[in-house]
Every structure is written in C-alpha cells, then in structure tokens.
Coordinates of C-alpha atoms in Angstrom, one line a residue:
X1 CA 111.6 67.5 101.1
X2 CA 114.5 69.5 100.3
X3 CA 114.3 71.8 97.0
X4 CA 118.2 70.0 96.6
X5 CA 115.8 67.2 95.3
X6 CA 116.0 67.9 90.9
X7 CA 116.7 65.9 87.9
X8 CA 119.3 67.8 87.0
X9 CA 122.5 67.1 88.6
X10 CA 124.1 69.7 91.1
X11 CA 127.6 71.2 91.2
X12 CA 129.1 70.4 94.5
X13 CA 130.0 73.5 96.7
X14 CA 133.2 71.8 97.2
X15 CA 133.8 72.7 93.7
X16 CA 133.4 76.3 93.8
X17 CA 136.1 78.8 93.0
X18 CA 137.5 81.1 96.1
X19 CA 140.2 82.9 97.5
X20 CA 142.6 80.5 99.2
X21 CA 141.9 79.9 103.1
X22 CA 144.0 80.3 106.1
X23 CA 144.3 77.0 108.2
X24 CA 142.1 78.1 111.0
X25 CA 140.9 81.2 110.2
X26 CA 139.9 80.9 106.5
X27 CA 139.5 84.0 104.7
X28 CA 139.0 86.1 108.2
X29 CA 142.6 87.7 107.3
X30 CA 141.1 89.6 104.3
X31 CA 137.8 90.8 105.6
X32 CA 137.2 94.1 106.6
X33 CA 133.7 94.7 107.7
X34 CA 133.9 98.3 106.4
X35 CA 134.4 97.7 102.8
X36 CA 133.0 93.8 102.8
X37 CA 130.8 94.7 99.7
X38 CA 133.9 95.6 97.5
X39 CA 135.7 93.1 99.0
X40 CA 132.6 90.4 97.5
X41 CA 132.3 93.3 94.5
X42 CA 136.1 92.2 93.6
X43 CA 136.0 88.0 94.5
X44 CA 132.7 88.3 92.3
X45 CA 135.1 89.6 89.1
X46 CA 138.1 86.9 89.8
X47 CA 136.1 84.5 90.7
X48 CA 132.6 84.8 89.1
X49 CA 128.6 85.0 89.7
X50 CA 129.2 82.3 92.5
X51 CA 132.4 81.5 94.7
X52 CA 133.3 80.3 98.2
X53 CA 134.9 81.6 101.1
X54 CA 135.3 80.8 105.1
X55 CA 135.4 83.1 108.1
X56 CA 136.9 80.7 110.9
X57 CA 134.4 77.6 110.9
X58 CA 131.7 79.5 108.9
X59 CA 131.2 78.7 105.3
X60 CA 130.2 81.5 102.8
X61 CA 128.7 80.9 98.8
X62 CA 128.6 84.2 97.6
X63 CA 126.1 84.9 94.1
X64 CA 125.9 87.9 92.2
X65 CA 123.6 86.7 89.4
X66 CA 120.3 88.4 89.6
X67 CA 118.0 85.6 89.1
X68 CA 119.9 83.5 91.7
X69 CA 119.4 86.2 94.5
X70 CA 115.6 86.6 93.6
X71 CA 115.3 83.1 94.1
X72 CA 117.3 83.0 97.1
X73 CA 115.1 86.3 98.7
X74 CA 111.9 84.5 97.3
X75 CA 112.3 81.7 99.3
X76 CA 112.3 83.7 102.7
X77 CA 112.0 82.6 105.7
X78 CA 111.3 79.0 105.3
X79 CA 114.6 78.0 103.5
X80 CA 116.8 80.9 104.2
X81 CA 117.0 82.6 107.3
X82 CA 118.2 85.7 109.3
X83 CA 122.1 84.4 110.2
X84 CA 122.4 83.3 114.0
X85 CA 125.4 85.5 114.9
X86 CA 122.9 88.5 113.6
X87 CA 120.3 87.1 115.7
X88 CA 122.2 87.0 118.8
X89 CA 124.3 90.0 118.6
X90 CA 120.6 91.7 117.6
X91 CA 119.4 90.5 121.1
X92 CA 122.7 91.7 122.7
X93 CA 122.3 95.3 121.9
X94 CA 118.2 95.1 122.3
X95 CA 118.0 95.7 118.5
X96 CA 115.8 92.4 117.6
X97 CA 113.2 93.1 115.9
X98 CA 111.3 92.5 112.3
X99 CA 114.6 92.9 110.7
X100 CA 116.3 90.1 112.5
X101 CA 113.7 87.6 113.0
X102 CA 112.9 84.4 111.7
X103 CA 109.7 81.7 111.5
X104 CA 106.4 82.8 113.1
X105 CA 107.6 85.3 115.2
X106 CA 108.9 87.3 112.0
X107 CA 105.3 86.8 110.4
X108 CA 103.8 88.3 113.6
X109 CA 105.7 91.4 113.6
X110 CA 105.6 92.3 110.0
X111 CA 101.9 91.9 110.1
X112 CA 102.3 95.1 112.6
X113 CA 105.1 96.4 110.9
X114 CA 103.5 96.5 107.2
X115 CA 100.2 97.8 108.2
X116 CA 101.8 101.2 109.7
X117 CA 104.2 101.7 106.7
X118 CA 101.4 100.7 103.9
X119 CA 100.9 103.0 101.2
X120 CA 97.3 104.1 102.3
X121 CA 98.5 105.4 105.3
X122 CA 101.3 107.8 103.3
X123 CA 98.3 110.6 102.6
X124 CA 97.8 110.7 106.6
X125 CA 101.7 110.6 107.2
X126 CA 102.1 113.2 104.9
X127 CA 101.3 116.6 107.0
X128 CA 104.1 115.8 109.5
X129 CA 106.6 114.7 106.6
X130 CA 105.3 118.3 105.0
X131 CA 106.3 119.9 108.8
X132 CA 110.1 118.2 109.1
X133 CA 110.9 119.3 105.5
X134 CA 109.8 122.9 106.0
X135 CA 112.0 122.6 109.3
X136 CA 114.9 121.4 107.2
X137 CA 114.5 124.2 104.3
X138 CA 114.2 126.5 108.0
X139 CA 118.1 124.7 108.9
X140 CA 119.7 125.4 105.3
X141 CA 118.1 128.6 104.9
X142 CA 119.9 129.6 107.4
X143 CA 123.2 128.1 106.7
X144 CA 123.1 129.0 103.1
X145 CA 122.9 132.9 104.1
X146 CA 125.5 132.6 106.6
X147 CA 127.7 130.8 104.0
X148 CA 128.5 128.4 106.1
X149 CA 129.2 124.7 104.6
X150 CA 126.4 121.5 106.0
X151 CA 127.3 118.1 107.0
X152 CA 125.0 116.6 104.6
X153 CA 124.8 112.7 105.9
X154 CA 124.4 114.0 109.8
X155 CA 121.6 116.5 108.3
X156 CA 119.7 114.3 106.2
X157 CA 119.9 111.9 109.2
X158 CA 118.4 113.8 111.5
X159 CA 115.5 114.5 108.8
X160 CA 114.6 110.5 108.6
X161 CA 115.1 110.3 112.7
X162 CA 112.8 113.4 112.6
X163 CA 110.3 111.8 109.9
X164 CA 110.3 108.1 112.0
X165 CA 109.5 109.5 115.3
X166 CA 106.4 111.7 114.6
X167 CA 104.5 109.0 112.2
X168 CA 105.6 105.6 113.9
X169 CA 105.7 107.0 117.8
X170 CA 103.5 110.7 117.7
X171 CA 106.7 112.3 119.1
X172 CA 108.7 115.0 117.6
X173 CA 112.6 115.0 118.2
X174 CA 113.8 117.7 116.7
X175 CA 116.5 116.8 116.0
X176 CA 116.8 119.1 112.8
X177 CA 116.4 122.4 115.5
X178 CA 118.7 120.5 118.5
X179 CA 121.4 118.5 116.7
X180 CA 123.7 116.7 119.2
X181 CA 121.4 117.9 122.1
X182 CA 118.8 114.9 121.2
X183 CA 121.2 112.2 122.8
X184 CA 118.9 109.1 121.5
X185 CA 120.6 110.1 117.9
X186 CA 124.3 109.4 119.3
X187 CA 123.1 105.6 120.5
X188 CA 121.4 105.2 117.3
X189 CA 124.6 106.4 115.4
X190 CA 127.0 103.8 117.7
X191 CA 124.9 100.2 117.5
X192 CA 124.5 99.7 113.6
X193 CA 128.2 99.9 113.1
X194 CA 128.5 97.6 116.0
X195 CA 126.1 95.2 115.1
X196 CA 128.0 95.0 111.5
X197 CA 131.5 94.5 113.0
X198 CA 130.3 91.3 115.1
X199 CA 128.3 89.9 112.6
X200 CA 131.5 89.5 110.6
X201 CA 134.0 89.1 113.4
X202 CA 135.9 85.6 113.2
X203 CA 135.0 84.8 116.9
X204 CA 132.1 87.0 118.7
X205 CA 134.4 87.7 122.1
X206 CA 132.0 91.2 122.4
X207 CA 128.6 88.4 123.5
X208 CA 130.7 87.1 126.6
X209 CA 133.2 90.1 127.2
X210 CA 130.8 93.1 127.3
X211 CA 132.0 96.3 126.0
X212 CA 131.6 99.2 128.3
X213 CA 130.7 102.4 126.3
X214 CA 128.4 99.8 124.0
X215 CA 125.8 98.6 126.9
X216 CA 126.0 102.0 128.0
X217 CA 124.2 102.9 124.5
X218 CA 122.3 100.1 124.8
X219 CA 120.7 100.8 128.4
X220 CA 120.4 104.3 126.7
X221 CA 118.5 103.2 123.4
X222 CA 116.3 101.3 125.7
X223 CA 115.5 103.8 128.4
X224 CA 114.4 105.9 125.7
X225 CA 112.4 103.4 123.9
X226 CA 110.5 102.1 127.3
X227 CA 109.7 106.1 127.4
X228 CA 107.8 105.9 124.1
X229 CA 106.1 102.9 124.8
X230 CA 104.7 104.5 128.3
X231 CA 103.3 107.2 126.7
X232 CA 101.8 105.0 123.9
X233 CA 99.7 103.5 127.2
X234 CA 99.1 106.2 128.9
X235 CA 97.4 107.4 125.6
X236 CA 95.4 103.9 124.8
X237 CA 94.1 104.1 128.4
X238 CA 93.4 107.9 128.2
X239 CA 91.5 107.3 124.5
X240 CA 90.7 103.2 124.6
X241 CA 89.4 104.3 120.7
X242 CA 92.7 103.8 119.7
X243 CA 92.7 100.3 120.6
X244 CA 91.2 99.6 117.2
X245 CA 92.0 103.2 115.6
X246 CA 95.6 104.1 116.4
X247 CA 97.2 106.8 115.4
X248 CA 100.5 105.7 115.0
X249 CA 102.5 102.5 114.9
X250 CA 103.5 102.1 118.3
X251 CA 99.9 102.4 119.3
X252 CA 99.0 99.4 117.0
X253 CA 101.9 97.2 118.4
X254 CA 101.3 98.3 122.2
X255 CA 97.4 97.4 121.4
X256 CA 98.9 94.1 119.8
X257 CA 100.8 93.7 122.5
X258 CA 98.3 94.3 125.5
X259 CA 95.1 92.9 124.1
X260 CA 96.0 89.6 122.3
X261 CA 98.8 87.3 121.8
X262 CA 100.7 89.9 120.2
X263 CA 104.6 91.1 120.5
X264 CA 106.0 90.1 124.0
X265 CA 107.8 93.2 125.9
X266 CA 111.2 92.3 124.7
X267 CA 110.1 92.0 120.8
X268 CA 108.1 95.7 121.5
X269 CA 111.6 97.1 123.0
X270 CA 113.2 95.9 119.8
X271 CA 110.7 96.7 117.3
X272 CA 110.5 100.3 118.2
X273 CA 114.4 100.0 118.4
X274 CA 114.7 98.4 115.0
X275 CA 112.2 101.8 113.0
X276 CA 114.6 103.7 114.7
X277 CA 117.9 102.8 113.5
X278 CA 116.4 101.7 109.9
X279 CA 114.6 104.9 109.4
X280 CA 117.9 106.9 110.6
X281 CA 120.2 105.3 108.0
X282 CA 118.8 103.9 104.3
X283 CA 116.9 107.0 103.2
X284 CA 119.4 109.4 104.3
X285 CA 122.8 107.5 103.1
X286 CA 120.5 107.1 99.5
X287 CA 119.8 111.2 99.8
X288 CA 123.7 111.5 100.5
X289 CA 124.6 109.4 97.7
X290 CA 121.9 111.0 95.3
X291 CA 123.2 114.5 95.5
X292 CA 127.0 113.9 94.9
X293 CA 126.1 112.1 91.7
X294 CA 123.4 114.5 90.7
X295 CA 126.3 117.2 91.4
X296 CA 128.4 116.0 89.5
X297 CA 126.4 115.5 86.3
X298 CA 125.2 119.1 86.0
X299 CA 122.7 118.3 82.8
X300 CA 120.8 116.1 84.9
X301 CA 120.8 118.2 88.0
X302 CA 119.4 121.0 85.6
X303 CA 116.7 119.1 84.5
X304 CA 115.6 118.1 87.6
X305 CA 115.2 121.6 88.4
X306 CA 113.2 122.0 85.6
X307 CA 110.8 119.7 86.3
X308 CA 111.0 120.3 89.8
X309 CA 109.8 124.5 88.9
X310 CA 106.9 123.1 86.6
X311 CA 105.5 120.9 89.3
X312 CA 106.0 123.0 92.5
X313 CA 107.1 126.3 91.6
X314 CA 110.0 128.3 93.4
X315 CA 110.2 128.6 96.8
X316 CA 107.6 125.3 97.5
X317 CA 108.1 122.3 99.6
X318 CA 105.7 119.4 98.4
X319 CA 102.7 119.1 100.4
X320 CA 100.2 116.5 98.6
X321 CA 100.7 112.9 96.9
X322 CA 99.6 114.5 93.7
X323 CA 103.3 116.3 93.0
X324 CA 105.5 114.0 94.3
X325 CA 104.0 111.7 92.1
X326 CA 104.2 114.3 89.0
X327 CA 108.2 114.3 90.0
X328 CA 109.4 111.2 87.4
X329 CA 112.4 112.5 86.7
X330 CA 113.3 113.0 90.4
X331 CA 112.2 108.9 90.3
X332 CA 114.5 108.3 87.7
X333 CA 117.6 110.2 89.4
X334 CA 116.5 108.0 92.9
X335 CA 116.7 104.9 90.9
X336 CA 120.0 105.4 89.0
X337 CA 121.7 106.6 92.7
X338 CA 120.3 103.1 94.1
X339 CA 121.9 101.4 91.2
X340 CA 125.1 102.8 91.6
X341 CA 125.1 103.4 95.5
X342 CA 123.0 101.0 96.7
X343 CA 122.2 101.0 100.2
X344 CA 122.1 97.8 101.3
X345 CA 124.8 96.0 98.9
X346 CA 125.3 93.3 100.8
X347 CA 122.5 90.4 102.1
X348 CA 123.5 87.6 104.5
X349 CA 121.1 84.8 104.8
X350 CA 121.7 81.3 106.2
X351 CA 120.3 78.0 104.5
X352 CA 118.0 76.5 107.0
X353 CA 118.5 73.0 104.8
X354 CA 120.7 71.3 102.0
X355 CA 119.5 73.7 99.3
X356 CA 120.1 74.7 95.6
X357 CA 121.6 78.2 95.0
X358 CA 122.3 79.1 91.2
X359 CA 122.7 75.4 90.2
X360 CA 125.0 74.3 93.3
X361 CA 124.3 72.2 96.3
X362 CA 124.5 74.6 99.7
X363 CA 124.8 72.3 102.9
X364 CA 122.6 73.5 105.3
X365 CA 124.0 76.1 107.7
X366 CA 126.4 77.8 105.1
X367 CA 125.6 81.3 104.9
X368 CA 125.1 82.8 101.5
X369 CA 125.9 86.5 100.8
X370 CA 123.6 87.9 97.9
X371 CA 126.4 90.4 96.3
X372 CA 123.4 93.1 94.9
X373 CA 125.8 95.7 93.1
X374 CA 127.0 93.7 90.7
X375 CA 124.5 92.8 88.0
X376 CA 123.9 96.7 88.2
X377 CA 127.2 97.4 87.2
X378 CA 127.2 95.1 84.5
X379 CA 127.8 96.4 81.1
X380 CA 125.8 92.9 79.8
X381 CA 122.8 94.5 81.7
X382 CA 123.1 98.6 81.3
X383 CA 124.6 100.5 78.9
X384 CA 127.6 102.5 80.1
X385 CA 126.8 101.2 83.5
X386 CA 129.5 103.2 85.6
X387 CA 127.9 106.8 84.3
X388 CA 124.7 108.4 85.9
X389 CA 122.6 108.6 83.7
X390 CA 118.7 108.7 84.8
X391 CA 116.9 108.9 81.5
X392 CA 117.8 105.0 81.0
X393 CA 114.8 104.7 83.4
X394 CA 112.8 106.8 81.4
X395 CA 112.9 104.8 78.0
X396 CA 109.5 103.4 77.5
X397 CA 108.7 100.8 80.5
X398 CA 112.2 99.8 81.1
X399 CA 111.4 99.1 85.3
X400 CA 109.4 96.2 84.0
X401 CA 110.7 95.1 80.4
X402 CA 113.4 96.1 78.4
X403 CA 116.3 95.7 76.7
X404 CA 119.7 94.9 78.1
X405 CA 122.7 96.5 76.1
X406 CA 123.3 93.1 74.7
X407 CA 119.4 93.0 73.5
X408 CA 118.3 90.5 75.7
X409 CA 115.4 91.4 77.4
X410 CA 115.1 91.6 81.4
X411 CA 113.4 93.7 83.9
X412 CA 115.3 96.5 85.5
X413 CA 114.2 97.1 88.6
X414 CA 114.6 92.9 89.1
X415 CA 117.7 93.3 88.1
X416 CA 119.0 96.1 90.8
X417 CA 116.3 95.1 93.8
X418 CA 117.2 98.3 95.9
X419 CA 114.7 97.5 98.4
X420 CA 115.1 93.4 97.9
X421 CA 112.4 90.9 97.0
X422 CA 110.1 88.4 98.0
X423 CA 108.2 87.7 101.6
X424 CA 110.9 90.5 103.3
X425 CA 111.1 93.1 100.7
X426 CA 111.7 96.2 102.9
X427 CA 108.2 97.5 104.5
X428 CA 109.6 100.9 104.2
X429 CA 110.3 101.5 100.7
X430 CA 107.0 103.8 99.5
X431 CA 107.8 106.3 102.3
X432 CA 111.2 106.4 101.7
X433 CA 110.4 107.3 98.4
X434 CA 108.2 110.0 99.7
X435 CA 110.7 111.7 102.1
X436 CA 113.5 111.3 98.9
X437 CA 111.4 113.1 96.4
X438 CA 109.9 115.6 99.4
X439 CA 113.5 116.6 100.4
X440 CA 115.0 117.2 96.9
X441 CA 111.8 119.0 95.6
X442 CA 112.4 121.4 98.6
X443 CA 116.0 121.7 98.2
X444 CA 115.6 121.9 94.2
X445 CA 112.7 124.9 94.5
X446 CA 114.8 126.7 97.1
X447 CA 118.2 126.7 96.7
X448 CA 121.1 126.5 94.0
X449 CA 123.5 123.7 95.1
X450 CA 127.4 125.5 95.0
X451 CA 129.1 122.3 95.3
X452 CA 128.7 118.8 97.0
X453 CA 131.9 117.8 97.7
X454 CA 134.5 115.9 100.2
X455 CA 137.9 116.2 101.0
X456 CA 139.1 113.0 99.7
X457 CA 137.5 113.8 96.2
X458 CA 135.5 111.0 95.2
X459 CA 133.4 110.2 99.1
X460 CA 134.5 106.8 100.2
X461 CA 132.0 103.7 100.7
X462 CA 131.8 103.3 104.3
X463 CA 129.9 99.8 105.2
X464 CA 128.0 99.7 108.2
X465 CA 125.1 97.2 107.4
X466 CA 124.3 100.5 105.1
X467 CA 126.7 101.9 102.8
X468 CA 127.3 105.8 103.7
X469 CA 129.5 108.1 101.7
X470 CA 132.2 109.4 103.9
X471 CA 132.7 113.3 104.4
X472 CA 130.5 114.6 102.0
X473 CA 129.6 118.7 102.9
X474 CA 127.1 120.7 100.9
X475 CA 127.7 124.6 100.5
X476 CA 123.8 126.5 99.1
X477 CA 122.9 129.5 98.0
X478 CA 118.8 130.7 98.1
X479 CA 117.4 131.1 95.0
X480 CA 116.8 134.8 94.5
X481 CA 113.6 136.1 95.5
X482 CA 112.8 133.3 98.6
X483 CA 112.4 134.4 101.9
X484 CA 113.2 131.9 105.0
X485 CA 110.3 129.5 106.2
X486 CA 109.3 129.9 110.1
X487 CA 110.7 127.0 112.1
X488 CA 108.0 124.4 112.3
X489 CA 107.3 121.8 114.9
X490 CA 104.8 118.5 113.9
X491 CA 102.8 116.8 116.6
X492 CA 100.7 113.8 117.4
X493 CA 97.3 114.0 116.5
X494 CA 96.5 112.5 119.9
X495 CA 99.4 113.9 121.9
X496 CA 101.9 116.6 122.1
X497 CA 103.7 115.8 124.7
X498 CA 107.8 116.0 124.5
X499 CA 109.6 112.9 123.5
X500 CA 112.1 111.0 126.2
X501 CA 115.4 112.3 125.7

C-alpha cells in the first residue's frame, strides 16, 4: 500500500507554488548545474519549504523543511530511490557503485562498504592516516619557508586521495610528494563534474553521442582500478588468510566477490571507482571551507589553537584516537563550517510510488530535491545564523536537544544532517572526521596561518555534486622553534608494492 494512503487529506502537487515553465523545456532555461543549490536556496525563499519546478518532461518538488527531508532520507531505498539519469550516466562513466544503487544490490554493497569504513576499524586505520599527515606538514613546511603561496582545495585533495588509497586499497599514491605526476588524480578531478552536468542536463545527448576526452578518463579510471583489484588477488592467493582477515577494503570486496555470491566484476570496478572520487572530494571541499571561515573569524581561530597546544603540544601531528577525541572545539568549528558550507547541499531522490512528502501528494516518478542549507540558515532555527560562530555547539547538549532562537526546542545536528540520515547516511562520515580534526591539529601545532584568501574576495560556491570554494590559496609561516618532519611514505601491511599509475 502506498504511504499516500492517510486520513488526512493531501495537498495536490498540482497546487504547489513554482517558477513559471517554458513550454517544452520547463524551468531548464534557469538551471545552472554549477550553482543549482542557490538556485533551490533562492526558489525556497520566494516560494517556500516546498515548490515545483520541471526540467523538460521531468518533474521536481523541492523541500527545505527539516523534518520533511528526514522523512524523505528515512524512507530509503524502498520508496525513494537513486534518480535513473544518475544511474545511467553512473554506469556510463564506470562510476556505479554504493552511491548510485538501488534495491538489493545497494544492500549488498554497503554491507561491504560499511564494514571497512566502521568506527572499530579507525584505531587500525589510524598509523597510515598518522603517515599522509606528517607527509602533508613535510609539503607545507616547505612551502611556508620558501614563502611561497598553496593551492589549498588541490592540496587538501590529494591528502583524502592519499588517505583512501592506503586504508581501502594498501597502496600509497603519493600524491602529496608527486602532484600532477599521479595521473589517476586528473580522471578523478574530470568525472564528478561530469556526472553532475548530465544529471541535470535537459536531454542526456553525452549517453548516445560519446564525448571523446571523457571515455578517454573513463578507460583511464578503469585501467587503474582493474590494477588495484589484480594486486588485491594476487595477495588473497599469496596469503588465502585474508580471505576471512583482510586487510583492507578491496580485499574484503574481491573475497566477496570470488568466494560467494558477492559484487559482480562490473559493481567491484565501480565500487573501488565510487571510494575514490568520494574520498577525493567531501572531506577536502569541508577542510577548504573550514579554514576560510575559521580565517576570517580570528577569536575563534585563536582558540582553536589553544586547545589544539593543550592537547598536542607545538610541533605534533595527532597520532592516537585519544586526542582527536580531546579536540571539541576543533568539532565544534567542523560542525559550524558544515552548517554554513555544506558539502553536499543538494539531494536528488526519485519517488518509486505515489507518496506523501511534507503533506503533498508526489506522483510516482517525480524527483524530489531535499534543499539541506536552508533550515541551517534559518534565523527560526540558529541565532545569528549567517555568522560562524562554533561555541553554539558547545552550549550544553545542543547536537541532540536545544533551543531554537525562537525557544522551541529541536535537535541540531537533525536539523543540518551534514552527512544525511536514515538507511544511506554516508558510511564515511567517522573518518572524515578523523582526517578533519588530524589535518587541522597538524596545521594548528605547526604553523601560523598568514591569510586564507582568493582573488574574488569572498571564494565562490562551485557545485559539482560537492560544493568547492573556488580559488582559495593559503600563505604559512612555521611556528618558531619547529623543525621540518622527514618525508614519510605508508604501506600495506600485507604489501608494498607501487600503486598502478
């Protein structure tokens, strides 16, 4: 039965408000994938907490109320589904993984998926994490003494790349030490963009007119991949051990795949594809974003530093669960940067059945765009809501009961869902909070930040499935008295042999 079945009668989504459509092409006219979330940010404040639109034939209800999206991402992935344009153009560029999936196949994978990424396994993980930071203090040491300016977003990128490849695959890229000489990095940085612009592209010409220089990133990406996955066999069949033991999450899912009705080739490929590209962007765009806003509020970047010298020291990088977890004001600047830059602003899903959303009747087949920004923005909600301020997560329990600035009560951290909710909250989210709270430890105990800054002023939102801030370069100076780490490499605990380029 559908959950449209209730005693209470439904709004019609005929009814909804919206922008006025095109004949033909709907709202297609006003949509630019780049800046879609302010575009929905903007409809949401005309409009209201639920309105219509249409790309071409494709109807849109888009909801900003918090409540309405929880129930929306609760009800994963029976009623709402991955979108199919996102699940083709996924299998187009050999991206389709956990992340696009629906039904049983999705519950397969994540079962995979989670168990590598669960909290447990962060003390093991931790030594290699412990290895790329010391490499990254090693990169800005360097650039600080020479003066010389750092492309944050392309440094803090190569970190998570770094980070993903030696705990999911036992591999070390390097790509911290070899920059643009890693080529896997430039056909990571090409698909998500890609994948983005088709999703919302009025007709999908790019699934029966092939673009060139894309395939040629996509035979790349999976070259590379079927290069991880051979040495993931050749060390099963060398140590068979790690059949039931393995050391890393591509072991688990080759096992899966080899020894039971686990992942198929294809869903392996894209899997391994899918940590790649999500372990690239999130953490490193929510890095980017956390030190322009902690730069420009310097009484909160001083206190950080405080607390950052009680619980390390000067001159430290992090190296047990103990500290990181002794860093709550760090947490609190993480949280308030993923309120006001959050990732992953925007969620598509697609009703797989006549459904209610926030009071409304959804025909089945209209996709609904959870608008995730807003309610954090919300003066109703937070106090002052446009200024950084990271003690507001510090007041008593306010991430699971407090009080809004109007004094109702509601839970924060329901409220602002950085990571999302329900069956396919993101499996990633306690180590990116490691790696956020092991890099700005390390930078904090090490350097003095001389400005975060872009040419534009203010860095631009720059949409690409992620939000990135565009442009933003950071100039350091070495605390006085630190000396420069050695260069550091982390390996595999069963292999140290090279990755595939």
């Amino acid at each position: 039965m559908s959950d449209a079945a209730s005693s209470t009668p439904l709004q019609a989504y005929a009814t909804l408000p919206g922008p006025p459509p095109l004949p033909l092409l709907g709202n297609a006219h006003q949509i630019r994938p780049d800046v879609f979330h302010q575009q929905m940010e903007a409809w949401a404040a005309q409009y209201g907490r639920r309105f219509r639109f249409r790309i071409t034939n494709r109807t849109f209800m888009a909801v900003s109320d918090p409540d309405a999206i929880a129930s929306v991402l609760k009800r994963r992935p029976q009623a709402f589904l991955k979108g199919s344009r996102l699940v083709q153009v996924a299998r187009d560029l050999g991206i389709h993984g956990v992340f696009s999936e629906n039904g049983d196949a999705w519950r397969r994978q994540r079962l995979l998926v989670m168990a590598g990424l669960d909290p447990a396994h962060l003390r093991n993980y931790l030594p290699a994490i412990v290895t790329v930071t010391r490499r990254l203090r090693a990169r800005w040491t360097t650039m600080a003494e020479a003066g010389h300016e750092i492309d944050l977003l392309q440094d803090l990128m190569r970190y998570t790349v770094d980070v993903t490849t030696c705990l999911a695959f036992g591999h070390d890229l390097n790509t911290i030490e070899q920059g643009d000489e890693v080529v896997i990095q430039k056909h990571l940085s090409h698909l998500f963009p890609t994948l983005f612009r088709r999703v919302l592209a009025p007709v999908d010409v790019r699934h029966w007119i092939r673009d060139s220089e894309t395939q040629k990133h996509v035979v790349a990406l999976k070259e590379a991949v079927a290069g991880f996955i051979a040495v993931a066999r050749e060390q099963l069949a060398r140590s068979p051990e790690l059949v039931s033991h393995p050391d890393n999450l591509i072991q688990a899912m080759v096992a899966a795949r080899d020894t039971q009705d686990g992942l198929s080739d294809d869903e392996l490929s894209g899997n391994v594809s899918t940590l790649l590209l999500a372990g690239e962007d999130t953490t490193a765009h929510t890095m980017a974003w956390m030190l322009w806003l902690m730069s420009q509020n310097p009484a909160a970047l001083d206190r950080a530093r405080a607390e950052v010298d009680a619980v390390l020291g000067q001159g430290q990088v992090p190296d047990n669960l103990e500290q990181i977890a002794g860093l709550d004001y760090l947490d609190a600047c993480a949280n308030e940067a993923m309120r006001l830059k959050p990732v992953a602003p925007i969620n598509i899903l697609q009703a797989a059945q006549d459904i209610e959303v926030d009071g409304v009747l959804v025909p089945a087949g209209t996709f609904v765009v959870c608008v995730m920004r807003a309610a954090g923005l919300d003066a109703d909600n937070f106090e002052e809501p446009a200024r950084f301020r990271p003690e507001r997560w510090l007041q008593g329990d306010m991430a699971d009961h407090s009080a809004s600035a109007n004094g109702r009560m509601f839970s924060a951290k329901r409220t602002v869902m950085p990571f999302g909710a329900g069956p396919r909250v993101c499996p990633g989210r306690y180590l990116a909070l490691v790696e956020i709270k092991m890099v700005m430890g390390m930078l904090l105990s090490n350097f003095e930040i001389q400005k975060v800054h872009c040419e534009t002023g203010e860095p631009q939102e720059r949409l690409t499935l992620t939000m990135a801030p565009v442009g933003l370069q950071m100039l350091l100076k070495t605390r006085p008295g630190i000396a420069a780490d050695e260069r550091t490499s982390c390996r595999s605990t069963s292999e140290s042999a090279p990755a595939p380029s």
